[in-house]
mmCIF file of C-alpha atoms in Angstrom:
data_model
loop_
_atom_site.group_PDB
_atom_site.id
_atom_site.type_symbol
_atom_site.label_atom_id
_atom_site.label_comp_id
_atom_site.label_asym_id
_atom_site.label_seq_id
_atom_site.Cartn_x
_atom_site.Cartn_y
_atom_site.Cartn_z
ATOM 1 C CA MET U 1 -21.183 -12.939 6.014
ATOM 2 C CA SER U 2 -18.212 -10.917 4.725
ATOM 3 C CA ASP U 3 -15.436 -9.477 6.856
ATOM 4 C CA ASN U 4 -15.553 -6.101 5.083
ATOM 5 C CA ALA U 5 -17.578 -4.285 7.766
ATOM 6 C CA SER U 6 -14.684 -2.054 8.783
ATOM 7 C CA THR U 7 -14.132 -1.066 5.148
ATOM 8 C CA THR U 8 -17.740 -0.171 4.458
ATOM 9 C CA ASP U 9 -18.762 1.500 7.707
ATOM 10 C CA HIS U 10 -16.346 4.422 7.730
ATOM 11 C CA PRO U 11 -15.647 6.953 4.991
ATOM 12 C CA THR U 12 -12.023 7.340 3.966
ATOM 13 C CA GLU U 13 -10.347 9.926 6.141
ATOM 14 C CA ALA U 14 -9.071 12.820 4.066
ATOM 15 C CA PRO U 15 -5.782 14.598 4.741
ATOM 16 C CA ALA U 16 -6.127 17.684 6.933
ATOM 17 C CA VAL U 17 -7.053 20.497 4.560
ATOM 18 C CA THR U 18 -9.328 23.514 4.729
ATOM 19 C CA GLY U 19 -11.504 25.599 2.454
ATOM 20 C CA GLU U 20 -12.452 24.435 -1.019
ATOM 21 C CA ARG U 21 -10.233 21.364 -0.896
ATOM 22 C CA ALA U 22 -11.825 20.224 2.363
ATOM 23 C CA ASP U 23 -15.253 20.627 0.746
ATOM 24 C CA TRP U 24 -14.213 18.547 -2.298
ATOM 25 C CA LEU U 25 -12.828 15.805 -0.075
ATOM 26 C CA ALA U 26 -15.866 15.774 2.237
ATOM 27 C CA ALA U 27 -18.272 15.449 -0.705
ATOM 28 C CA LEU U 28 -16.196 12.679 -2.247
ATOM 29 C CA ALA U 29 -15.896 10.819 1.093
ATOM 30 C CA LYS U 30 -19.676 10.960 1.548
ATOM 31 C CA HIS U 31 -20.421 9.436 -1.844
ATOM 32 C CA ARG U 32 -17.654 6.844 -1.508
ATOM 33 C CA HIS U 33 -19.174 5.782 1.808
ATOM 34 C CA PHE U 34 -22.610 5.278 0.274
ATOM 35 C CA LEU U 35 -21.115 3.296 -2.599
ATOM 36 C CA ARG U 36 -19.147 1.005 -0.267
ATOM 37 C CA PHE U 37 -22.065 0.736 2.160
ATOM 38 C CA THR U 38 -24.157 -1.031 -0.468
ATOM 39 C CA THR U 39 -21.776 -4.002 -0.202
ATOM 40 C CA ARG U 40 -22.111 -4.470 3.552
ATOM 41 C CA ASP U 41 -22.477 -8.078 4.708
ATOM 42 C CA LEU U 42 -22.291 -9.528 1.182
ATOM 43 C CA THR U 43 -20.446 -12.664 0.184
ATOM 44 C CA ASP U 44 -18.255 -12.714 -2.919
ATOM 45 C CA GLU U 45 -20.948 -14.706 -4.710
ATOM 46 C CA GLN U 46 -23.581 -12.075 -3.902
ATOM 47 C CA ALA U 47 -21.242 -9.221 -4.892
ATOM 48 C CA GLY U 48 -20.738 -10.902 -8.266
ATOM 49 C CA ARG U 49 -24.392 -11.686 -8.917
ATOM 50 C CA ARG U 50 -26.218 -9.867 -11.701
ATOM 51 C CA THR U 51 -29.596 -8.505 -10.673
ATOM 52 C CA GLY U 52 -30.667 -7.082 -14.020
ATOM 53 C CA ALA U 53 -30.321 -7.574 -17.763
ATOM 54 C CA SER U 54 -26.719 -6.304 -17.955
ATOM 55 C CA GLU U 55 -23.500 -7.866 -16.656
ATOM 56 C CA LEU U 56 -23.352 -5.213 -13.935
ATOM 57 C CA CYS U 57 -22.946 -6.411 -10.361
ATOM 58 C CA LEU U 58 -21.961 -4.670 -7.126
ATOM 59 C CA GLY U 59 -18.375 -5.955 -7.163
ATOM 60 C CA GLY U 60 -17.999 -4.909 -10.782
ATOM 61 C CA LEU U 61 -19.433 -1.479 -10.069
ATOM 62 C CA ILE U 62 -16.824 -0.937 -7.336
ATOM 63 C CA LYS U 63 -14.133 -2.069 -9.817
ATOM 64 C CA HIS U 64 -15.415 0.389 -12.419
ATOM 65 C CA VAL U 65 -15.493 3.347 -10.023
ATOM 66 C CA THR U 66 -11.987 2.438 -8.843
ATOM 67 C CA SER U 67 -10.681 2.299 -12.393
ATOM 68 C CA ALA U 68 -12.387 5.540 -13.405
ATOM 69 C CA GLU U 69 -11.106 7.441 -10.365
ATOM 70 C CA ARG U 70 -7.585 6.080 -10.904
ATOM 71 C CA SER U 71 -7.688 7.129 -14.576
ATOM 72 C CA TRP U 72 -8.934 10.630 -13.824
ATOM 73 C CA VAL U 73 -6.328 11.167 -11.086
ATOM 74 C CA ASN U 74 -3.644 10.050 -13.542
ATOM 75 C CA PHE U 75 -5.133 12.554 -16.014
ATOM 76 C CA ILE U 76 -4.833 15.367 -13.431
ATOM 77 C CA GLN U 77 -1.179 14.499 -12.919
ATOM 78 C CA TYR U 78 -0.021 13.502 -16.390
ATOM 79 C CA GLY U 79 -2.571 14.663 -18.953
ATOM 80 C CA PRO U 80 -4.444 12.870 -21.724
ATOM 81 C CA SER U 81 -1.546 10.617 -22.736
ATOM 82 C CA VAL U 82 -2.442 8.276 -19.838
ATOM 83 C CA MET U 83 -6.016 7.841 -21.091
ATOM 84 C CA PRO U 84 -7.065 5.702 -24.050
ATOM 85 C CA ASP U 85 -8.137 7.162 -27.361
ATOM 86 C CA PHE U 86 -11.737 5.977 -27.125
ATOM 87 C CA THR U 87 -12.298 6.726 -30.808
ATOM 88 C CA ALA U 88 -9.693 4.087 -31.748
ATOM 89 C CA MET U 89 -10.762 1.284 -29.413
ATOM 90 C CA THR U 90 -11.331 -2.136 -30.980
ATOM 91 C CA ALA U 91 -14.062 -4.639 -30.138
ATOM 92 C CA ALA U 92 -11.500 -6.490 -27.999
ATOM 93 C CA ASP U 93 -10.698 -3.263 -26.115
ATOM 94 C CA TRP U 94 -14.409 -2.754 -25.402
ATOM 95 C CA GLU U 95 -14.733 -6.378 -24.239
ATOM 96 C CA ARG U 96 -11.854 -5.899 -21.789
ATOM 97 C CA ARG U 97 -13.490 -2.703 -20.573
ATOM 98 C CA ALA U 98 -16.784 -4.578 -20.041
ATOM 99 C CA GLU U 99 -14.973 -6.929 -17.616
ATOM 100 C CA GLU U 100 -14.524 -3.893 -15.393
ATOM 101 C CA PHE U 101 -18.226 -4.201 -14.535
ATOM 102 C CA GLN U 102 -17.992 -7.848 -13.442
ATOM 103 C CA LEU U 103 -16.496 -9.610 -10.453
ATOM 104 C CA LEU U 104 -14.350 -12.111 -12.332
ATOM 105 C CA PRO U 105 -13.254 -15.552 -11.116
ATOM 106 C CA GLY U 106 -10.503 -15.144 -8.531
ATOM 107 C CA GLU U 107 -11.590 -11.616 -7.599
ATOM 108 C CA THR U 108 -13.102 -10.962 -4.194
ATOM 109 C CA LEU U 109 -15.238 -8.216 -2.747
ATOM 110 C CA ALA U 110 -12.580 -7.587 -0.098
ATOM 111 C CA GLY U 111 -9.982 -7.242 -2.848
ATOM 112 C CA VAL U 112 -11.939 -4.746 -4.931
ATOM 113 C CA LEU U 113 -12.794 -2.736 -1.802
ATOM 114 C CA ALA U 114 -9.113 -2.656 -0.811
ATOM 115 C CA ALA U 115 -8.162 -1.438 -4.294
ATOM 116 C CA TYR U 116 -10.827 1.267 -4.012
ATOM 117 C CA GLU U 117 -9.442 2.357 -0.633
ATOM 118 C CA GLU U 118 -5.952 2.653 -2.126
ATOM 119 C CA VAL U 119 -7.197 4.777 -5.022
ATOM 120 C CA ALA U 120 -9.193 6.934 -2.591
ATOM 121 C CA ARG U 121 -6.084 7.567 -0.472
ATOM 122 C CA ARG U 122 -4.114 8.547 -3.566
ATOM 123 C CA THR U 123 -6.849 10.913 -4.746
ATOM 124 C CA ASP U 124 -7.190 12.510 -1.323
ATOM 125 C CA GLU U 125 -3.446 13.058 -1.086
ATOM 126 C CA LEU U 126 -3.411 14.654 -4.536
ATOM 127 C CA VAL U 127 -6.302 16.982 -3.698
ATOM 128 C CA ALA U 128 -4.509 18.026 -0.507
ATOM 129 C CA THR U 129 -1.158 18.665 -2.194
ATOM 130 C CA LEU U 130 -1.855 19.686 -5.790
ATOM 131 C CA PRO U 131 -0.277 23.109 -6.328
ATOM 132 C CA ASP U 132 -3.010 24.460 -8.625
ATOM 133 C CA LEU U 133 -6.611 23.286 -9.014
ATOM 134 C CA ASP U 134 -6.869 25.450 -12.151
ATOM 135 C CA ALA U 135 -4.153 23.511 -14.017
ATOM 136 C CA SER U 136 -5.800 21.953 -17.066
ATOM 137 C CA TRP U 137 -5.264 19.438 -19.846
ATOM 138 C CA PRO U 138 -7.066 18.714 -23.102
ATOM 139 C CA LEU U 139 -9.556 15.877 -22.719
ATOM 140 C CA PRO U 140 -8.749 12.527 -24.321
ATOM 141 C CA LYS U 141 -10.366 11.659 -27.631
ATOM 142 C CA ALA U 142 -13.826 10.206 -27.053
ATOM 143 C CA PRO U 143 -17.157 10.446 -28.845
ATOM 144 C CA TRP U 144 -18.724 11.869 -25.673
ATOM 145 C CA PHE U 145 -16.246 14.781 -25.319
ATOM 146 C CA GLN U 146 -16.330 17.878 -27.475
ATOM 147 C CA ALA U 147 -13.055 18.256 -29.404
ATOM 148 C CA ASP U 148 -10.513 20.752 -28.111
ATOM 149 C CA THR U 149 -12.034 20.875 -24.628
ATOM 150 C CA HIS U 150 -9.806 21.284 -21.580
ATOM 151 C CA TRP U 151 -10.658 20.335 -17.999
ATOM 152 C CA SER U 152 -8.998 21.776 -14.939
ATOM 153 C CA ALA U 153 -8.118 19.619 -11.947
ATOM 154 C CA ARG U 154 -11.122 21.224 -10.244
ATOM 155 C CA ARG U 155 -13.427 20.158 -13.094
ATOM 156 C CA VAL U 156 -12.039 16.618 -13.015
ATOM 157 C CA LEU U 157 -12.702 16.450 -9.254
ATOM 158 C CA MET U 158 -16.263 17.586 -9.895
ATOM 159 C CA HIS U 159 -16.562 14.793 -12.467
ATOM 160 C CA ILE U 160 -15.175 12.163 -10.053
ATOM 161 C CA ILE U 161 -17.675 13.221 -7.386
ATOM 162 C CA ALA U 162 -20.585 13.188 -9.849
ATOM 163 C CA GLU U 163 -19.597 9.741 -11.161
ATOM 164 C CA THR U 164 -19.205 8.356 -7.643
ATOM 165 C CA ALA U 165 -22.602 9.715 -6.599
ATOM 166 C CA GLN U 166 -24.283 8.392 -9.743
ATOM 167 C CA HIS U 167 -22.778 4.945 -9.290
ATOM 168 C CA ALA U 168 -23.680 4.910 -5.579
ATOM 169 C CA GLY U 169 -27.284 5.273 -6.749
ATOM 170 C CA HIS U 170 -26.817 2.443 -9.232
ATOM 171 C CA ALA U 171 -25.325 0.313 -6.443
ATOM 172 C CA ASP U 172 -28.298 1.012 -4.193
ATOM 173 C CA ILE U 173 -30.680 -0.230 -6.906
ATOM 174 C CA LEU U 174 -28.546 -3.341 -7.480
ATOM 175 C CA ARG U 175 -28.444 -4.089 -3.742
ATOM 176 C CA GLU U 176 -32.166 -3.631 -3.283
ATOM 177 C CA SER U 177 -32.761 -5.946 -6.271
ATOM 178 C CA LEU U 178 -30.361 -8.487 -4.757
ATOM 179 C CA ASP U 179 -31.825 -8.856 -1.268
ATOM 180 C CA GLY U 180 -34.062 -5.889 -0.477
ATOM 181 C CA ALA U 181 -31.410 -4.013 1.565
ATOM 182 C CA LYS U 182 -31.238 -0.233 1.096
ATOM 183 C CA SER U 183 -28.573 2.340 1.832
ATOM 184 C CA MET U 184 -31.117 4.729 3.304
ATOM 185 C CA GLY U 185 -34.714 4.487 4.447
#
């Protein structure tokens, strides 16, 4: 049994805000909770175990969501220069990115959950203090983004919430495939 119960049982507390920002933070906290909850009572070995055809595992999924949220928060603050040019990535770059979906030797579930908590705190602080949710940047180059598209901080937050919710669903499927446990029901 893992000692991560305190990390997975309680959503991250958001800074005291009201209105739209409170709604963004509440939605994000809800989906983060469900994502973390899928890892309850798992060992590191279980968190790193593949349950399907891909390399994806629960620990790796938490790592990926952490990395994506960190990248998007950096984008809100600093613009596209902090994101890779996905159109210029090499095979080696893609291989390194694929490791994001695996719990690698030496990594622990507690460690990836702690990193996720740190990123969540940083995001929540930014949402609470950002002067303008309408401030926007051009998106980084990527085959999945239309050229010359800009996203506001608000739109990026919507994207982070959607990604977190989508991956919480993925995590629920992985967990049920692992040992039959479900997040709900």
